[in-house]
PDB file of C-alpha atoms in Angstrom:
ATOM      1  CA  GLU A   1     -64.144  -7.831  83.188  1.00 95.00           C
ATOM      2  CA  VAL A   2     -64.407  -8.609  79.769  1.00 96.00           C
ATOM      3  CA  GLN A   3     -67.260  -6.955  78.353  1.00 97.00           C
ATOM      4  CA  LEU A   4     -69.199  -6.743  74.989  1.00 98.00           C
ATOM      5  CA  VAL A   5     -71.781  -4.037  74.470  1.00 98.00           C
ATOM      6  CA  GLU A   6     -73.737  -4.434  70.811  1.00 98.00           C
ATOM      7  CA  SER A   7     -76.249  -1.454  70.202  1.00 98.00           C
ATOM      8  CA  GLY A   8     -77.531   0.081  67.114  1.00 98.00           C
ATOM      9  CA  GLY A   9     -80.169  -2.342  66.423  1.00 98.00           C
ATOM     10  CA  GLY A  10     -83.912  -1.697  65.664  1.00 98.00           C
ATOM     11  CA  LEU A  11     -86.496  -1.953  62.661  1.00 98.00           C
ATOM     12  CA  VAL A  12     -85.517  -1.002  59.061  1.00 98.00           C
ATOM     13  CA  GLN A  13     -87.782  -1.370  55.892  1.00 98.00           C
ATOM     14  CA  PRO A  14     -86.040  -3.314  53.263  1.00 98.00           C
ATOM     15  CA  GLY A  15     -83.621  -2.208  51.308  1.00 98.00           C
ATOM     16  CA  GLY A  16     -82.416   0.360  54.014  1.00 98.00           C
ATOM     17  CA  SER A  17     -79.350   0.395  56.216  1.00 98.00           C
ATOM     18  CA  LEU A  18     -78.241   0.144  59.688  1.00 98.00           C
ATOM     19  CA  ARG A  19     -75.088   0.264  61.805  1.00 98.00           C
ATOM     20  CA  LEU A  20     -74.362  -1.870  64.905  1.00 98.00           C
ATOM     21  CA  SER A  21     -71.579  -1.137  67.018  1.00 98.00           C
ATOM     22  CA  CYS A  22     -70.094  -3.146  69.792  1.00 98.00           C
ATOM     23  CA  VAL A  23     -67.818  -1.355  72.179  1.00 98.00           C
ATOM     24  CA  THR A  24     -65.593  -3.636  74.580  1.00 98.00           C
ATOM     25  CA  SER A  25     -63.415  -3.194  77.585  1.00 97.00           C
ATOM     26  CA  GLY A  26     -61.708  -5.361  79.873  1.00 97.00           C
ATOM     27  CA  PHE A  27     -58.981  -6.577  77.450  1.00 95.00           C
ATOM     28  CA  THR A  28     -56.485  -5.364  74.528  1.00 96.00           C
ATOM     29  CA  PHE A  29     -59.124  -4.861  71.837  1.00 96.00           C
ATOM     30  CA  SER A  30     -56.496  -4.250  69.455  1.00 96.00           C
ATOM     31  CA  ASN A  31     -54.690  -7.679  69.561  1.00 95.00           C
ATOM     32  CA  PHE A  32     -57.654 -10.001  68.836  1.00 95.00           C
ATOM     33  CA  ASP A  33     -59.801 -10.822  65.814  1.00 95.00           C
ATOM     34  CA  ILE A  34     -63.158  -9.934  66.454  1.00 97.00           C
ATOM     35  CA  HIS A  35     -66.568 -11.304  64.574  1.00 97.00           C
ATOM     36  CA  TRP A  36     -70.192 -10.785  64.001  1.00 98.00           C
ATOM     37  CA  VAL A  37     -72.645 -13.763  64.850  1.00 98.00           C
ATOM     38  CA  ARG A  38     -76.283 -13.818  64.346  1.00 98.00           C
ATOM     39  CA  GLN A  39     -79.202 -16.020  65.099  1.00 98.00           C
ATOM     40  CA  ALA A  40     -82.434 -15.555  63.094  1.00 98.00           C
ATOM     41  CA  PRO A  41     -85.800 -15.716  65.569  1.00 97.00           C
ATOM     42  CA  GLY A  42     -86.336 -19.589  66.472  1.00 96.00           C
ATOM     43  CA  LYS A  43     -82.985 -20.363  64.030  1.00 97.00           C
ATOM     44  CA  GLY A  44     -79.856 -21.350  64.789  1.00 97.00           C
ATOM     45  CA  LEU A  45     -76.376 -19.633  64.769  1.00 98.00           C
ATOM     46  CA  GLU A  46     -74.661 -17.959  61.294  1.00 98.00           C
ATOM     47  CA  TRP A  47     -71.532 -16.210  61.273  1.00 98.00           C
ATOM     48  CA  VAL A  48     -71.628 -13.086  59.432  1.00 98.00           C
ATOM     49  CA  SER A  49     -68.316 -11.438  59.269  1.00 98.00           C
ATOM     50  CA  GLY A  50     -64.701 -11.413  61.368  1.00 97.00           C
ATOM     51  CA  ILE A  51     -62.233  -9.083  61.255  1.00 97.00           C
ATOM     52  CA  GLY A  52     -58.401  -9.708  62.103  1.00 94.00           C
ATOM     53  CA  SER A  53     -56.386  -7.661  64.232  1.00 92.00           C
ATOM     54  CA  ALA A  54     -54.583  -6.196  61.354  1.00 92.00           C
ATOM     55  CA  GLY A  55     -57.791  -5.059  59.676  1.00 93.00           C
ATOM     56  CA  ASP A  56     -58.499  -7.743  57.309  1.00 95.00           C
ATOM     57  CA  ALA A  57     -61.691  -8.587  57.143  1.00 97.00           C
ATOM     58  CA  TYR A  58     -64.044 -11.809  55.855  1.00 95.00           C
ATOM     59  CA  TYR A  59     -68.058 -12.324  55.074  1.00 97.00           C
ATOM     60  CA  ALA A  60     -70.107 -15.168  54.753  1.00 97.00           C
ATOM     61  CA  ALA A  61     -71.363 -14.854  51.393  1.00 96.00           C
ATOM     62  CA  SER A  62     -74.906 -14.068  52.281  1.00 97.00           C
ATOM     63  CA  VAL A  63     -73.774 -10.913  53.214  1.00 98.00           C
ATOM     64  CA  GLN A  64     -70.787 -10.360  51.292  1.00 97.00           C
ATOM     65  CA  GLY A  65     -71.303  -7.075  49.147  1.00 97.00           C
ATOM     66  CA  ARG A  66     -74.134  -5.504  51.575  1.00 98.00           C
ATOM     67  CA  PHE A  67     -72.071  -5.653  54.767  1.00 98.00           C
ATOM     68  CA  THR A  68     -68.938  -4.096  55.829  1.00 98.00           C
ATOM     69  CA  ILE A  69     -67.299  -5.055  58.881  1.00 98.00           C
ATOM     70  CA  SER A  70     -64.974  -2.410  60.623  1.00 98.00           C
ATOM     71  CA  ARG A  71     -63.250  -1.396  63.886  1.00 97.00           C
ATOM     72  CA  GLU A  72     -61.782   1.889  65.648  1.00 97.00           C
ATOM     73  CA  ASN A  73     -59.158   0.497  67.792  1.00 97.00           C
ATOM     74  CA  ALA A  74     -58.652   3.967  69.801  1.00 97.00           C
ATOM     75  CA  LYS A  75     -62.368   3.599  70.728  1.00 97.00           C
ATOM     76  CA  ASN A  76     -62.185  -0.129  71.426  1.00 97.00           C
ATOM     77  CA  THR A  77     -65.401  -1.095  69.263  1.00 98.00           C
ATOM     78  CA  LEU A  78     -66.421  -3.048  66.418  1.00 98.00           C
ATOM     79  CA  TYR A  79     -68.951  -1.731  63.563  1.00 98.00           C
ATOM     80  CA  LEU A  80     -71.170  -3.687  60.971  1.00 98.00           C
ATOM     81  CA  GLN A  81     -72.468  -1.291  58.569  1.00 98.00           C
ATOM     82  CA  MET A  82     -75.115  -3.317  56.981  1.00 98.00           C
ATOM     83  CA  SER A  83     -77.069  -2.416  53.800  1.00 98.00           C
ATOM     84  CA  SER A  84     -79.005  -3.429  50.910  1.00 98.00           C
ATOM     85  CA  LEU A  85     -81.185  -5.271  54.078  1.00 98.00           C
ATOM     86  CA  ARG A  86     -83.292  -7.679  53.274  1.00 98.00           C
ATOM     87  CA  VAL A  87     -85.989  -9.602  55.333  1.00 98.00           C
ATOM     88  CA  GLY A  88     -83.988 -12.639  55.823  1.00 97.00           C
ATOM     89  CA  ASP A  89     -81.611 -10.321  57.918  1.00 98.00           C
ATOM     90  CA  THR A  90     -83.472 -10.253  60.765  1.00 98.00           C
ATOM     91  CA  ALA A  91     -82.007 -11.590  63.409  1.00 98.00           C
ATOM     92  CA  VAL A  92     -80.406 -11.177  66.738  1.00 98.00           C
ATOM     93  CA  TYR A  93     -76.614  -9.882  66.189  1.00 98.00           C
ATOM     94  CA  TYR A  94     -73.627 -10.821  68.434  1.00 98.00           C
ATOM     95  CA  CYS A  95     -70.397  -9.795  68.645  1.00 98.00           C
ATOM     96  CA  SER A  96     -67.838 -12.401  69.728  1.00 97.00           C
ATOM     97  CA  TYR A  97     -63.992 -13.088  70.000  1.00 94.00           C
ATOM     98  CA  GLY A  98     -61.891 -15.948  70.947  1.00 91.00           C
ATOM     99  CA  SER A  99     -59.630 -14.537  74.283  1.00 90.00           C
ATOM    100  CA  THR A 100     -56.786 -17.247  73.268  1.00 86.00           C
ATOM    101  CA  THR A 101     -55.573 -18.438  69.935  1.00 82.00           C
ATOM    102  CA  SER A 102     -57.092 -21.568  71.174  1.00 82.00           C
ATOM    103  CA  PHE A 103     -60.555 -20.791  71.025  1.00 86.00           C
ATOM    104  CA  ALA A 104     -63.024 -19.827  68.735  1.00 84.00           C
ATOM    105  CA  PHE A 105     -65.800 -17.607  69.760  1.00 90.00           C
ATOM    106  CA  ASP A 106     -65.343 -17.658  73.835  1.00 90.00           C
ATOM    107  CA  ILE A 107     -66.733 -14.344  74.836  1.00 95.00           C
ATOM    108  CA  TRP A 108     -70.008 -12.987  73.646  1.00 97.00           C
ATOM    109  CA  GLY A 109     -72.411  -9.892  74.148  1.00 97.00           C
ATOM    110  CA  LEU A 110     -75.575  -9.971  74.828  1.00 97.00           C
ATOM    111  CA  GLY A 111     -76.727  -8.922  71.112  1.00 97.00           C
ATOM    112  CA  THR A 112     -78.840  -6.673  69.381  1.00 98.00           C
ATOM    113  CA  MET A 113     -81.895  -7.284  67.627  1.00 98.00           C
ATOM    114  CA  VAL A 114     -82.329  -6.287  63.694  1.00 98.00           C
ATOM    115  CA  THR A 115     -85.746  -6.421  62.092  1.00 98.00           C
ATOM    116  CA  VAL A 116     -86.344  -5.654  58.573  1.00 98.00           C
ATOM    117  CA  SER A 117     -89.810  -5.266  57.653  1.00 97.00           C
ATOM    118  CA  SER A 118     -92.013  -3.076  55.791  1.00 96.00           C
TER     119      SER A 118
ATOM    120  CA  GLN B  10     -79.083 -25.581  54.519  1.00 81.00           C
ATOM    121  CA  SER B  11     -75.980 -25.472  56.830  1.00 89.00           C
ATOM    122  CA  VAL B  12     -72.529 -26.876  55.717  1.00 94.00           C
ATOM    123  CA  LEU B  13     -72.256 -29.097  58.577  1.00 98.00           C
ATOM    124  CA  THR B  14     -75.206 -31.310  59.428  1.00 98.00           C
ATOM    125  CA  GLN B  15     -76.279 -32.221  62.979  1.00 98.00           C
ATOM    126  CA  PRO B  16     -79.644 -33.913  63.882  1.00 98.00           C
ATOM    127  CA  PRO B  17     -82.467 -31.214  64.726  1.00 97.00           C
ATOM    128  CA  SER B  18     -83.400 -33.282  67.938  1.00 98.00           C
ATOM    129  CA  ALA B  19     -81.866 -35.624  70.813  1.00 98.00           C
ATOM    130  CA  SER B  20     -83.048 -37.251  74.196  1.00 97.00           C
ATOM    131  CA  GLY B  21     -82.170 -38.925  77.267  1.00 97.00           C
ATOM    132  CA  THR B  22     -83.485 -39.467  80.527  1.00 97.00           C
ATOM    133  CA  PRO B  23     -81.137 -38.412  83.244  1.00 97.00           C
ATOM    134  CA  GLY B  24     -78.018 -40.350  83.959  1.00 97.00           C
ATOM    135  CA  GLN B  25     -78.108 -41.335  80.699  1.00 98.00           C
ATOM    136  CA  ARG B  26     -75.318 -40.703  77.915  1.00 98.00           C
ATOM    137  CA  VAL B  27     -76.138 -39.120  74.894  1.00 98.00           C
ATOM    138  CA  THR B  28     -74.131 -38.333  71.825  1.00 98.00           C
ATOM    139  CA  ILE B  29     -74.746 -35.538  69.055  1.00 98.00           C
ATOM    140  CA  SER B  30     -73.257 -35.803  66.038  1.00 98.00           C
ATOM    141  CA  CYS B  31     -71.776 -32.954  63.363  1.00 98.00           C
ATOM    142  CA  SER B  32     -70.994 -34.086  59.676  1.00 98.00           C
ATOM    143  CA  GLY B  33     -69.155 -31.835  57.504  1.00 98.00           C
ATOM    144  CA  SER B  34     -66.026 -32.138  54.691  1.00 97.00           C
ATOM    145  CA  ARG B  35     -62.555 -32.013  54.017  1.00 97.00           C
ATOM    146  CA  SER B  36     -62.640 -28.601  53.481  1.00 97.00           C
ATOM    147  CA  ASN B  37     -63.970 -28.083  57.122  1.00 97.00           C
ATOM    148  CA  ILE B  38     -63.919 -30.498  59.793  1.00 98.00           C
ATOM    149  CA  GLY B  39     -61.726 -32.850  57.908  1.00 97.00           C
ATOM    150  CA  SER B  40     -58.874 -30.296  58.365  1.00 96.00           C
ATOM    151  CA  GLU B  41     -60.233 -27.791  61.409  1.00 96.00           C
ATOM    152  CA  TYR B  42     -60.864 -27.952  65.080  1.00 97.00           C
ATOM    153  CA  VAL B  43     -64.324 -28.057  65.999  1.00 97.00           C
ATOM    154  CA  TYR B  44     -65.965 -26.098  68.602  1.00 97.00           C
ATOM    155  CA  TRP B  45     -68.943 -26.988  70.690  1.00 98.00           C
ATOM    156  CA  TYR B  46     -71.785 -24.407  72.003  1.00 98.00           C
ATOM    157  CA  GLN B  47     -74.556 -24.501  74.719  1.00 98.00           C
ATOM    158  CA  GLN B  48     -77.111 -22.075  74.299  1.00 98.00           C
ATOM    159  CA  PHE B  49     -80.366 -21.498  76.443  1.00 98.00           C
ATOM    160  CA  PRO B  50     -83.360 -19.494  75.325  1.00 95.00           C
ATOM    161  CA  GLY B  51     -82.678 -15.864  75.500  1.00 94.00           C
ATOM    162  CA  THR B  52     -79.068 -16.069  76.296  1.00 96.00           C
ATOM    163  CA  ALA B  53     -75.916 -15.884  74.188  1.00 97.00           C
ATOM    164  CA  PRO B  54     -73.988 -19.157  73.779  1.00 97.00           C
ATOM    165  CA  LYS B  55     -71.612 -20.432  75.708  1.00 97.00           C
ATOM    166  CA  MET B  56     -68.108 -22.493  74.676  1.00 96.00           C
ATOM    167  CA  ILE B  57     -67.972 -25.794  76.116  1.00 97.00           C
ATOM    168  CA  ILE B  58     -65.306 -28.154  73.818  1.00 97.00           C
ATOM    169  CA  TYR B  59     -62.603 -26.299  72.011  1.00 96.00           C
ATOM    170  CA  ARG B  60     -59.781 -27.348  69.765  1.00 96.00           C
ATOM    171  CA  SER B  61     -62.363 -30.832  69.137  1.00 97.00           C
ATOM    172  CA  ASP B  62     -61.713 -32.066  72.475  1.00 97.00           C
ATOM    173  CA  GLN B  63     -60.471 -30.034  74.844  1.00 96.00           C
ATOM    174  CA  ARG B  64     -63.054 -28.529  77.781  1.00 97.00           C
ATOM    175  CA  PRO B  65     -62.793 -24.974  78.539  1.00 94.00           C
ATOM    176  CA  LEU B  66     -62.158 -24.361  82.790  1.00 94.00           C
ATOM    177  CA  GLY B  67     -65.364 -24.664  84.607  1.00 95.00           C
ATOM    178  CA  VAL B  68     -67.304 -27.164  82.063  1.00 97.00           C
ATOM    179  CA  PRO B  69     -67.986 -30.357  83.885  1.00 97.00           C
ATOM    180  CA  ASP B  70     -66.119 -33.413  82.701  1.00 96.00           C
ATOM    181  CA  ARG B  71     -69.772 -35.389  81.869  1.00 98.00           C
ATOM    182  CA  PHE B  72     -69.380 -33.129  78.340  1.00 98.00           C
ATOM    183  CA  SER B  73     -66.403 -34.263  76.146  1.00 98.00           C
ATOM    184  CA  GLY B  74     -65.882 -33.949  72.414  1.00 98.00           C
ATOM    185  CA  SER B  75     -64.379 -36.150  69.412  1.00 98.00           C
ATOM    186  CA  LYS B  76     -63.422 -35.875  66.279  1.00 98.00           C
ATOM    187  CA  SER B  77     -62.526 -38.530  63.476  1.00 97.00           C
ATOM    188  CA  GLY B  78     -62.509 -37.601  59.507  1.00 97.00           C
ATOM    189  CA  THR B  79     -65.340 -35.466  58.330  1.00 97.00           C
ATOM    190  CA  SER B  80     -67.003 -35.766  61.573  1.00 98.00           C
ATOM    191  CA  ALA B  81     -67.421 -34.725  65.392  1.00 98.00           C
ATOM    192  CA  SER B  82     -69.411 -35.630  68.383  1.00 98.00           C
ATOM    193  CA  LEU B  83     -69.983 -34.268  71.400  1.00 98.00           C
ATOM    194  CA  ALA B  84     -70.892 -36.692  74.390  1.00 98.00           C
ATOM    195  CA  ILE B  85     -72.681 -35.993  77.648  1.00 98.00           C
ATOM    196  CA  SER B  86     -72.753 -38.584  80.246  1.00 98.00           C
ATOM    197  CA  GLY B  87     -74.440 -38.409  83.315  1.00 97.00           C
ATOM    198  CA  LEU B  88     -77.726 -36.512  81.460  1.00 98.00           C
ATOM    199  CA  ARG B  89     -79.024 -33.704  83.949  1.00 98.00           C
ATOM    200  CA  SER B  90     -81.793 -31.685  83.485  1.00 97.00           C
ATOM    201  CA  GLU B  91     -79.962 -28.637  83.384  1.00 97.00           C
ATOM    202  CA  ASP B  92     -78.238 -29.894  80.088  1.00 98.00           C
ATOM    203  CA  GLU B  93     -81.646 -29.514  78.420  1.00 98.00           C
ATOM    204  CA  ALA B  94     -80.458 -26.851  75.796  1.00 98.00           C
ATOM    205  CA  ASP B  95     -79.614 -26.443  71.963  1.00 98.00           C
ATOM    206  CA  TYR B  96     -76.068 -27.294  70.948  1.00 98.00           C
ATOM    207  CA  TYR B  97     -73.877 -26.002  68.228  1.00 98.00           C
ATOM    208  CA  CYS B  98     -71.207 -26.903  66.375  1.00 98.00           C
ATOM    209  CA  THR B  99     -68.843 -25.014  64.387  1.00 98.00           C
ATOM    210  CA  THR B 100     -64.997 -25.004  62.346  1.00 97.00           C
ATOM    211  CA  TRP B 101     -63.545 -22.895  59.912  1.00 97.00           C
ATOM    212  CA  ASP B 102     -64.137 -23.743  55.955  1.00 96.00           C
ATOM    213  CA  ALA B 103     -60.974 -23.197  54.330  1.00 96.00           C
ATOM    214  CA  SER B 104     -62.518 -23.577  50.671  1.00 96.00           C
ATOM    215  CA  LEU B 105     -65.253 -21.128  51.846  1.00 95.00           C
ATOM    216  CA  GLY B 106     -62.984 -18.730  53.788  1.00 94.00           C
ATOM    217  CA  ALA B 107     -65.506 -18.606  56.492  1.00 96.00           C
ATOM    218  CA  TRP B 108     -66.382 -19.810  59.936  1.00 97.00           C
ATOM    219  CA  VAL B 109     -69.572 -22.262  59.552  1.00 97.00           C
ATOM    220  CA  PHE B 110     -71.912 -23.863  62.217  1.00 97.00           C
ATOM    221  CA  GLY B 111     -74.101 -26.907  62.179  1.00 98.00           C
ATOM    222  CA  GLY B 112     -77.804 -26.137  62.300  1.00 97.00           C
ATOM    223  CA  GLY B 113     -78.117 -27.178  66.069  1.00 98.00           C
ATOM    224  CA  THR B 114     -79.315 -29.782  68.143  1.00 98.00           C
ATOM    225  CA  LYS B 115     -82.111 -29.158  70.752  1.00 98.00           C
ATOM    226  CA  LEU B 116     -81.550 -31.597  73.521  1.00 98.00           C
ATOM    227  CA  THR B 117     -84.476 -32.909  75.891  1.00 98.00           C
ATOM    228  CA  VAL B 118     -83.993 -34.617  78.897  1.00 97.00           C
ATOM    229  CA  LEU B 119     -87.256 -36.557  79.525  1.00 93.00           C
TER     230      LEU B 119
END
């Protein structure tokens, strides 16, 4: 069974840092692009960042320069290092991937909540 | 302000057909596939349409997708109470080099 389990969320002050993890199982992690998508409370979905199987990373303009995505294939784990956090970064952060080349984001984790507040 | 524009709300009565639109531009919908997601409160989204008009296994054929030019649509026929949810479109934007989502449409079954 495919599973994505996010962790690392919590309460952080504006300007602070946090690292999210997404531990995966049930598929060959190293073969797939994988992404972070977030959802602010009561708001819509927002793609944050993605990383290809070759390690190429790409970011939404809203987080470029502040967030860093990475992957550790030996541990089947995706990371999101978040720095210079803003109140507007408050959201549930999901990791997600497309299980075939035809799909965009069809497999999702349950998400981890990040709250940026003083 | 989302790159893709969806109506914030839609509604219909059981059995009706409703359509949700998603408007973009040449750099996104105009040149890429569109994907649709259904989301219930407190849960992760579920993909219900891929590659603009394809249904994943297990998604009822009451759901259909289409694309024309720089716009896409999700149609739900034979509306049921369990279809009440939020619906999102997404696609790749070649100019931005990023995935973009619509703002979401809250579907109410009256």
